[in-house]
Protein backbone atom coordinates (compact mmCIF):
# COMPACT_ATOMS: atom_id res chain seq x y z
CA UNK A 1 0.00 0.00 0.00
CA UNK A 2 1.44 3.37 -1.02
CA UNK A 3 1.14 6.43 1.18
CA UNK A 4 1.25 10.11 0.25
CA UNK A 5 3.41 11.99 2.75
CA UNK A 6 3.40 15.77 3.11
CA UNK A 7 5.35 18.09 5.38
CA UNK A 8 3.15 20.85 6.78
CA UNK A 9 3.26 23.71 9.28
CA UNK A 10 0.34 23.53 11.71
CA UNK A 11 -1.28 26.55 13.35
CA UNK A 12 -1.68 24.77 16.69
CA UNK A 13 -0.62 21.50 18.25
CA UNK A 14 -2.75 21.39 21.42
CA UNK A 15 -6.51 20.91 21.07
CA UNK A 16 -8.85 21.38 24.01
CA UNK A 17 -10.27 18.04 25.12
CA UNK A 18 -13.96 17.61 24.41
CA UNK A 19 -16.46 14.77 24.31
CA UNK A 20 -14.93 11.41 25.10
CA UNK A 21 -11.66 12.87 26.45
CA UNK A 22 -13.31 15.47 28.67
CA UNK A 23 -12.97 13.30 31.76
CA UNK A 24 -9.70 14.70 33.11
CA UNK A 25 -7.65 15.31 29.99
CA UNK A 26 -7.42 18.99 29.15
CA UNK A 27 -5.85 18.68 25.69
CA UNK A 28 -5.10 16.22 22.91
CA UNK A 29 -1.91 16.39 20.87
CA UNK A 30 -1.51 14.89 17.39
CA UNK A 31 2.05 15.08 15.95
CA UNK A 32 0.74 13.83 12.60
CA UNK A 33 -2.46 13.98 10.57
CA UNK A 34 -3.56 10.73 8.97
CA UNK A 35 -2.29 7.30 9.91
CA UNK A 36 -0.30 4.64 8.08
CA UNK A 37 -1.69 1.80 10.21
CA UNK A 38 -5.09 2.09 8.48
CA UNK A 39 -7.09 0.02 10.99
CA UNK A 40 -10.46 -0.90 9.51
CA UNK A 41 -12.37 0.00 12.68
CA UNK A 42 -10.74 3.43 13.25
CA UNK A 43 -13.38 6.03 14.16
CA UNK A 44 -11.24 8.80 12.60
CA UNK A 45 -12.38 7.46 9.22
CA UNK A 46 -15.77 8.99 10.08
CA UNK A 47 -14.44 12.36 11.24
CA UNK A 48 -14.29 15.51 9.06
CA UNK A 49 -10.50 15.25 8.67
CA UNK A 50 -11.10 12.11 6.56
CA UNK A 51 -14.70 12.55 5.37
CA UNK A 52 -13.65 15.54 3.28
CA UNK A 53 -10.40 13.99 2.07
CA UNK A 54 -10.38 12.38 -1.36
CA UNK A 55 -7.43 10.14 -0.45
CA UNK A 56 -8.50 6.98 1.44
CA UNK A 57 -7.63 6.62 5.12
CA UNK A 58 -4.28 4.94 5.54
CA UNK A 59 -2.94 6.33 2.26
CA UNK A 60 -1.99 9.82 3.40
CA UNK A 61 0.05 11.30 6.23
CA UNK A 62 0.93 14.88 7.12
CA UNK A 63 4.07 15.53 9.17
CA UNK A 64 3.71 18.58 11.43
CA UNK A 65 7.21 19.98 11.19
CA UNK A 66 6.67 22.75 13.75
CA UNK A 67 4.91 20.59 16.36
CA UNK A 68 7.56 21.02 19.10
CA UNK A 69 7.85 24.76 18.44
CA UNK A 70 4.09 25.14 18.70
CA UNK A 71 4.02 23.12 21.90
CA UNK A 72 6.54 25.42 23.57
CA UNK A 73 4.58 28.54 22.61
CA UNK A 74 1.22 27.13 23.61
CA UNK A 75 2.26 25.67 26.95
CA UNK A 76 3.78 29.02 28.01
CA UNK A 77 0.39 30.68 27.44
CA UNK A 78 -1.41 27.92 29.34
CA UNK A 79 0.97 28.21 32.29
CA UNK A 80 0.43 31.97 32.47
CA UNK A 81 -3.24 31.22 33.13
CA UNK A 82 -2.17 28.65 35.76
CA UNK A 83 -4.42 26.11 34.07
CA UNK A 84 -3.79 22.34 34.39
CA UNK A 85 -2.29 20.54 31.41
CA UNK A 86 -3.23 16.88 31.06
CA UNK A 87 -2.37 15.66 27.57
CA UNK A 88 -3.67 12.70 25.57
CA UNK A 89 -1.23 11.91 22.72
CA UNK A 90 -2.84 11.04 20.36
CA UNK A 91 -6.57 11.08 19.66
CA UNK A 92 -6.69 11.09 15.83
CA UNK A 93 -3.42 9.44 14.82
CA UNK A 94 -0.67 7.28 16.29
CA UNK A 95 2.25 9.35 17.60
CA UNK A 96 4.62 6.57 16.53
CA UNK A 97 3.95 6.38 12.82
CA UNK A 98 6.50 4.32 10.86
CA UNK A 99 7.89 7.60 9.46
CA UNK A 100 8.65 8.71 13.04
CA UNK A 101 11.83 6.62 12.83
CA UNK A 102 13.19 9.31 10.52
CA UNK A 103 10.99 12.34 11.17
CA UNK A 104 11.48 12.46 14.97
CA UNK A 105 8.42 14.71 15.41
CA UNK A 106 7.14 12.91 18.50
CA UNK A 107 10.65 12.72 19.91
CA UNK A 108 11.09 16.47 19.47
CA UNK A 109 7.80 17.04 21.32
CA UNK A 110 9.01 14.90 24.24
CA UNK A 111 12.22 16.94 24.33
CA UNK A 112 10.12 20.11 24.51
CA UNK A 113 8.04 18.57 27.28
CA UNK A 114 11.12 17.96 29.39
CA UNK A 115 11.76 21.70 29.13
CA UNK A 116 8.08 22.64 29.61
CA UNK A 117 6.40 19.63 31.25
CA UNK A 118 2.65 19.07 31.32
CA UNK A 119 1.05 17.85 34.54
CA UNK A 120 0.18 14.53 32.97
CA UNK A 121 0.95 12.83 29.65
CA UNK A 122 -0.68 9.69 28.31
CA UNK A 123 0.91 8.32 25.16
CA UNK A 124 -1.56 6.18 23.23
CA UNK A 125 0.12 3.99 20.62
CA UNK A 126 0.19 0.56 19.04
CA UNK A 127 3.85 0.80 18.05
CA UNK A 128 6.86 -0.68 19.87
CA UNK A 129 8.83 2.27 18.46
CA UNK A 130 7.87 4.08 21.67
CA UNK A 131 10.71 2.22 23.42
CA UNK A 132 13.20 4.15 21.27
CA UNK A 133 12.39 7.19 23.40
CA UNK A 134 12.97 5.46 26.74
CA UNK A 135 15.70 7.97 27.62
CA UNK A 136 13.30 10.90 27.26
CA UNK A 137 10.42 9.14 29.01
CA UNK A 138 12.63 8.44 32.03
CA UNK A 139 13.61 12.11 32.22
CA UNK A 140 10.04 13.29 31.73
CA UNK A 141 8.59 11.06 34.42
CA UNK A 142 10.74 12.89 36.95
CA UNK A 143 8.87 16.09 36.05
CA UNK A 144 5.29 14.90 35.52
CA UNK A 145 3.13 11.79 35.53
CA UNK A 146 3.64 9.72 32.37
CA UNK A 147 1.67 6.68 31.19
CA UNK A 148 2.33 4.72 28.03
CA UNK A 149 -0.89 3.05 26.92
CA UNK A 150 -0.35 0.32 24.34
CA UNK A 151 -3.31 -0.73 22.21
CA UNK A 152 -3.68 -4.51 22.41
CA UNK A 153 -7.10 -5.28 20.99
CA UNK A 154 -6.63 -9.05 21.17
CA UNK A 155 -4.05 -11.73 21.89
CA UNK A 156 -4.73 -13.35 18.50
CA UNK A 157 -2.46 -12.14 15.72
CA UNK A 158 -4.74 -13.74 13.11
CA UNK A 159 -7.53 -11.43 14.31
CA UNK A 160 -5.15 -8.47 14.32
CA UNK A 161 -4.33 -9.22 10.66
CA UNK A 162 -8.05 -9.18 9.75
CA UNK A 163 -8.79 -5.79 11.31
CA UNK A 164 -5.42 -4.01 11.36
CA UNK A 165 -3.07 -5.78 8.93
CA UNK A 166 -0.61 -2.86 8.70
CA UNK A 167 -0.14 -2.52 12.46
CA UNK A 168 2.70 -4.07 14.51
CA UNK A 169 2.26 -7.62 15.76
CA UNK A 170 0.75 -8.31 19.16
CA UNK A 171 3.94 -9.97 20.42
CA UNK A 172 6.03 -6.91 19.58
CA UNK A 173 3.59 -4.69 21.46
CA UNK A 174 3.62 -6.97 24.51
CA UNK A 175 7.40 -7.02 24.50
CA UNK A 176 7.48 -3.22 24.37
CA UNK A 177 5.08 -2.98 27.33
CA UNK A 178 7.28 -5.30 29.35
CA UNK A 179 10.41 -3.33 28.49
CA UNK A 180 8.78 -0.04 29.50
CA UNK A 181 7.56 -1.42 32.80
CA UNK A 182 10.94 -2.90 33.65
CA UNK A 183 12.44 0.57 33.22
CA UNK A 184 9.89 2.03 35.63
CA UNK A 185 7.50 3.64 33.14
CA UNK A 186 3.81 3.39 34.08
CA UNK A 187 2.02 1.28 31.50
CA UNK A 188 -1.48 0.43 30.38
CA UNK A 189 -2.83 -2.24 28.06
CA UNK A 190 -5.65 -0.70 26.06
CA UNK A 191 -8.06 -3.36 24.88
CA UNK A 192 -9.67 -0.90 22.55
CA UNK A 193 -11.69 -1.90 20.75
CA UNK A 194 -12.33 -5.37 22.10
CA UNK A 195 -11.67 -7.88 19.33
CA UNK A 196 -12.09 -11.67 19.66
CA UNK A 197 -9.43 -13.19 21.91
CA UNK A 198 -8.50 -16.52 23.49
CA UNK A 199 -9.36 -17.60 27.02
CA UNK A 200 -5.70 -17.10 27.92
CA UNK A 201 -5.71 -13.35 27.22
CA UNK A 202 -5.72 -12.35 30.93
CA UNK A 203 -2.71 -14.61 31.55
CA UNK A 204 -0.90 -13.02 28.60
CA UNK A 205 -1.26 -9.64 30.31
CA UNK A 206 -0.55 -10.91 33.81
CA UNK A 207 2.96 -9.50 34.33
CA UNK A 208 3.02 -6.56 31.92
CA UNK A 209 0.73 -3.51 32.42
CA UNK A 210 -0.03 -1.49 35.55
CA UNK A 211 -3.61 -1.04 34.36
CA UNK A 212 -5.90 -2.59 31.76
CA UNK A 213 -8.47 -0.43 30.01
CA UNK A 214 -11.40 -1.92 28.11
CA UNK A 215 -13.37 -0.16 25.40
CA UNK A 216 -15.52 -1.25 22.47
CA UNK A 217 -16.74 -0.27 19.03
CA UNK A 218 -20.16 0.48 20.47
CA UNK A 219 -19.19 2.77 23.35
CA UNK A 220 -15.78 4.02 22.32
CA UNK A 221 -16.14 5.44 18.82
CA UNK A 222 -17.28 8.84 20.06
CA UNK A 223 -20.80 8.38 18.73
CA UNK A 224 -22.15 5.45 20.77
CA UNK A 225 -21.50 2.95 18.01
CA UNK A 226 -22.93 4.97 15.10
CA UNK A 227 -19.53 5.61 13.52
CA UNK A 228 -18.67 1.92 13.76
CA UNK A 229 -21.98 1.03 12.12
CA UNK A 230 -21.31 3.44 9.26
CA UNK A 231 -17.89 1.82 8.84
CA UNK A 232 -19.64 -1.52 8.35
CA UNK A 233 -18.26 -3.19 11.46
CA UNK A 234 -21.37 -5.31 12.19
CA UNK A 235 -21.19 -6.71 8.65
CA UNK A 236 -17.44 -7.27 8.89
CA UNK A 237 -17.80 -9.23 12.14
CA UNK A 238 -20.56 -11.28 10.49
CA UNK A 239 -18.43 -11.90 7.41
CA UNK A 240 -15.63 -13.28 9.59
CA UNK A 241 -18.07 -15.40 11.65
CA UNK A 242 -17.48 -13.28 14.75
CA UNK A 243 -20.95 -11.76 15.27
CA UNK A 244 -21.20 -12.98 18.87
CA UNK A 245 -18.38 -10.56 19.72
CA UNK A 246 -20.27 -7.54 18.35
CA UNK A 247 -22.61 -6.81 21.22
CA UNK A 248 -23.32 -3.73 23.29
CA UNK A 249 -22.41 -5.32 26.64
CA UNK A 250 -19.10 -6.88 25.52
CA UNK A 251 -17.13 -4.50 27.77
CA UNK A 252 -19.02 -5.75 30.83
CA UNK A 253 -18.43 -9.37 29.89
CA UNK A 254 -14.71 -8.81 29.26
CA UNK A 255 -14.24 -6.87 32.50
CA UNK A 256 -16.01 -9.60 34.48
CA UNK A 257 -13.85 -12.29 32.85
CA UNK A 258 -10.58 -10.43 33.39
CA UNK A 259 -11.40 -9.84 37.06
CA UNK A 260 -11.40 -13.60 37.60
CA UNK A 261 -7.67 -13.70 36.88
CA UNK A 262 -6.32 -10.21 37.54
CA UNK A 263 -6.59 -7.69 40.42
CA UNK A 264 -9.92 -5.91 40.17
CA UNK A 265 -8.42 -2.49 40.88
CA UNK A 266 -6.30 -2.51 37.69
CA UNK A 267 -9.32 -3.12 35.41
CA UNK A 268 -10.87 0.03 33.99
CA UNK A 269 -13.79 0.41 31.58
CA UNK A 270 -14.63 2.97 28.89
CA UNK A 271 -15.13 6.72 29.22
CA UNK A 272 -15.66 6.95 32.98
CA UNK A 273 -12.30 5.27 33.59
CA UNK A 274 -10.41 6.76 30.64
CA UNK A 275 -8.46 9.20 32.83
CA UNK A 276 -6.15 7.47 35.35
CA UNK A 277 -7.38 7.57 38.92
C-alpha atoms as one frame of an Amber mdcrd trajectory, in Angstrom:
protein
   0.000   0.000   0.000   1.444   3.368  -1.024   1.136   6.433   1.176   1.250
  10.107   0.253   3.412  11.987   2.755   3.401  15.772   3.109   5.347  18.087
   5.376   3.150  20.852   6.782   3.256  23.711   9.285   0.342  23.533  11.706
  -1.281  26.551  13.353  -1.684  24.771  16.692  -0.622  21.497  18.246  -2.745
  21.394  21.423  -6.511  20.915  21.071  -8.848  21.375  24.005 -10.271  18.039
  25.119 -13.958  17.608  24.412 -16.455  14.773  24.305 -14.925  11.409  25.104
 -11.665  12.866  26.455 -13.313  15.470  28.674 -12.972  13.303  31.765  -9.703
  14.704  33.107  -7.648  15.307  29.991  -7.424  18.995  29.149  -5.851  18.682
  25.690  -5.104  16.224  22.908  -1.912  16.394  20.874  -1.510  14.895  17.390
   2.051  15.077  15.955   0.741  13.832  12.601  -2.459  13.980  10.569  -3.556
  10.729   8.967  -2.288   7.296   9.910  -0.302   4.639   8.084  -1.695   1.796
  10.210  -5.092   2.090   8.476  -7.090   0.024  10.993 -10.458  -0.902   9.514
 -12.368   0.002  12.680 -10.744   3.425  13.250 -13.376   6.031  14.163 -11.240
   8.800  12.598 -12.381   7.465   9.220 -15.772   8.988  10.079 -14.444  12.358
  11.241 -14.290  15.507   9.060 -10.499  15.251   8.667 -11.104  12.113   6.562
 -14.695  12.545   5.370 -13.646  15.542   3.275 -10.400  13.992   2.072 -10.380
  12.375  -1.359  -7.426  10.142  -0.454  -8.497   6.983   1.442  -7.630   6.623
   5.122  -4.279   4.941   5.540  -2.936   6.326   2.258  -1.985   9.823   3.402
   0.052  11.302   6.230   0.925  14.884   7.124   4.069  15.528   9.167   3.708
  18.578  11.429   7.212  19.981  11.194   6.665  22.751  13.749   4.914  20.588
  16.361   7.557  21.021  19.096   7.853  24.760  18.443   4.085  25.141  18.697
   4.024  23.123  21.903   6.545  25.424  23.566   4.582  28.545  22.609   1.216
  27.134  23.612   2.261  25.673  26.945   3.776  29.016  28.013   0.393  30.679
  27.440  -1.413  27.925  29.343   0.969  28.208  32.287   0.431  31.968  32.468
  -3.237  31.215  33.134  -2.167  28.646  35.763  -4.419  26.110  34.070  -3.788
  22.343  34.390  -2.287  20.542  31.407  -3.227  16.875  31.062  -2.373  15.659
  27.566  -3.670  12.699  25.568  -1.233  11.912  22.721  -2.837  11.043  20.356
  -6.567  11.078  19.656  -6.685  11.091  15.826  -3.420   9.436  14.820  -0.674
   7.285  16.292   2.253   9.354  17.599   4.620   6.568  16.530   3.951   6.376
  12.815   6.497   4.322  10.857   7.891   7.602   9.461   8.648   8.712  13.043
  11.828   6.615  12.827  13.193   9.313  10.517  10.990  12.340  11.172  11.481
  12.456  14.973   8.423  14.710  15.408   7.141  12.911  18.502  10.652  12.721
  19.908  11.087  16.469  19.473   7.799  17.044  21.322   9.014  14.899  24.237
  12.216  16.941  24.328  10.120  20.114  24.505   8.035  18.570  27.279  11.116
  17.965  29.386  11.758  21.704  29.134   8.084  22.644  29.613   6.403  19.629
  31.250   2.650  19.069  31.323   1.054  17.846  34.542   0.179  14.528  32.966
   0.954  12.825  29.654  -0.681   9.689  28.313   0.906   8.323  25.159  -1.563
   6.176  23.235   0.118   3.989  20.623   0.195   0.563  19.038   3.850   0.801
  18.055   6.859  -0.680  19.870   8.828   2.266  18.460   7.873   4.079  21.669
  10.709   2.215  23.416  13.205   4.146  21.273  12.390   7.186  23.400  12.967
   5.456  26.737  15.695   7.972  27.619  13.299  10.895  27.262  10.418   9.142
  29.006  12.629   8.444  32.026  13.611  12.115  32.216  10.037  13.292  31.726
   8.591  11.060  34.425  10.743  12.893  36.947   8.867  16.093  36.053   5.292
  14.905  35.520   3.131  11.794  35.526   3.642   9.716  32.371   1.671   6.681
  31.191   2.331   4.718  28.026  -0.890   3.051  26.924  -0.354   0.318  24.344
  -3.314  -0.726  22.207  -3.675  -4.508  22.407  -7.104  -5.283  20.989  -6.634
  -9.048  21.170  -4.051 -11.730  21.887  -4.727 -13.354  18.500  -2.462 -12.139
  15.723  -4.736 -13.738  13.112  -7.532 -11.432  14.305  -5.151  -8.474  14.315
  -4.332  -9.217  10.661  -8.045  -9.179   9.754  -8.791  -5.792  11.307  -5.421
  -4.011  11.359  -3.066  -5.778   8.928  -0.608  -2.863   8.700  -0.143  -2.516
  12.458   2.705  -4.067  14.511   2.261  -7.624  15.757   0.748  -8.313  19.163
   3.943  -9.971  20.425   6.030  -6.911  19.581   3.587  -4.693  21.455   3.622
  -6.965  24.506   7.399  -7.017  24.497   7.477  -3.224  24.373   5.084  -2.984
  27.328   7.279  -5.304  29.349  10.414  -3.328  28.491   8.775  -0.043  29.502
   7.559  -1.416  32.799  10.937  -2.903  33.654  12.438   0.565  33.222   9.893
   2.034  35.629   7.500   3.644  33.144   3.815   3.387  34.085   2.019   1.284
  31.496  -1.476   0.433  30.377  -2.827  -2.238  28.063  -5.647  -0.697  26.064
  -8.061  -3.363  24.878  -9.670  -0.897  22.554 -11.685  -1.896  20.745 -12.327
  -5.373  22.100 -11.669  -7.880  19.334 -12.087 -11.673  19.658  -9.431 -13.190
  21.912  -8.496 -16.519  23.487  -9.365 -17.596  27.020  -5.697 -17.096  27.916
  -5.707 -13.350  27.223  -5.723 -12.346  30.934  -2.709 -14.608  31.547  -0.900
 -13.025  28.599  -1.261  -9.636  30.306  -0.552 -10.905  33.809   2.958  -9.501
  34.329   3.016  -6.565  31.919   0.728  -3.513  32.421  -0.032  -1.490  35.549
  -3.610  -1.042  34.364  -5.897  -2.594  31.759  -8.465  -0.425  30.010 -11.398
  -1.918  28.109 -13.369  -0.159  25.401 -15.518  -1.247  22.473 -16.737  -0.265
  19.028 -20.164   0.482  20.473 -19.193   2.766  23.350 -15.776   4.020  22.316
 -16.136   5.437  18.816 -17.279   8.837  20.063 -20.801   8.379  18.726 -22.146
   5.451  20.769 -21.498   2.953  18.007 -22.926   4.969  15.103 -19.528   5.607
  13.518 -18.670   1.918  13.764 -21.979   1.031  12.117 -21.307   3.439   9.260
 -17.895   1.825   8.837 -19.641  -1.520   8.352 -18.257  -3.190  11.464 -21.373
  -5.314  12.194 -21.195  -6.714   8.650 -17.441  -7.267   8.887 -17.800  -9.233
  12.139 -20.557 -11.279  10.490 -18.428 -11.897   7.410 -15.625 -13.284   9.594
 -18.068 -15.397  11.651 -17.484 -13.280  14.754 -20.953 -11.760  15.270 -21.204
 -12.984  18.872 -18.380 -10.561  19.721 -20.269  -7.543  18.347 -22.611  -6.810
  21.223 -23.322  -3.727  23.290 -22.407  -5.324  26.639 -19.104  -6.884  25.516
 -17.128  -4.502  27.770 -19.023  -5.748  30.829 -18.432  -9.367  29.891 -14.712
  -8.810  29.256 -14.243  -6.866  32.503 -16.011  -9.600  34.478 -13.851 -12.291
  32.850 -10.583 -10.434  33.387 -11.398  -9.839  37.061 -11.402 -13.597  37.597
  -7.673 -13.704  36.882  -6.318 -10.209  37.540  -6.590  -7.694  40.416  -9.916
  -5.908  40.166  -8.418  -2.492  40.877  -6.305  -2.505  37.694  -9.316  -3.119
  35.408 -10.873   0.035  33.992 -13.785   0.406  31.578 -14.633   2.966  28.894
 -15.130   6.725  29.224 -15.663   6.952  32.977 -12.302   5.268  33.594 -10.407
   6.764  30.644  -8.459   9.197  32.830  -6.151   7.472  35.346  -7.382   7.569
  38.916
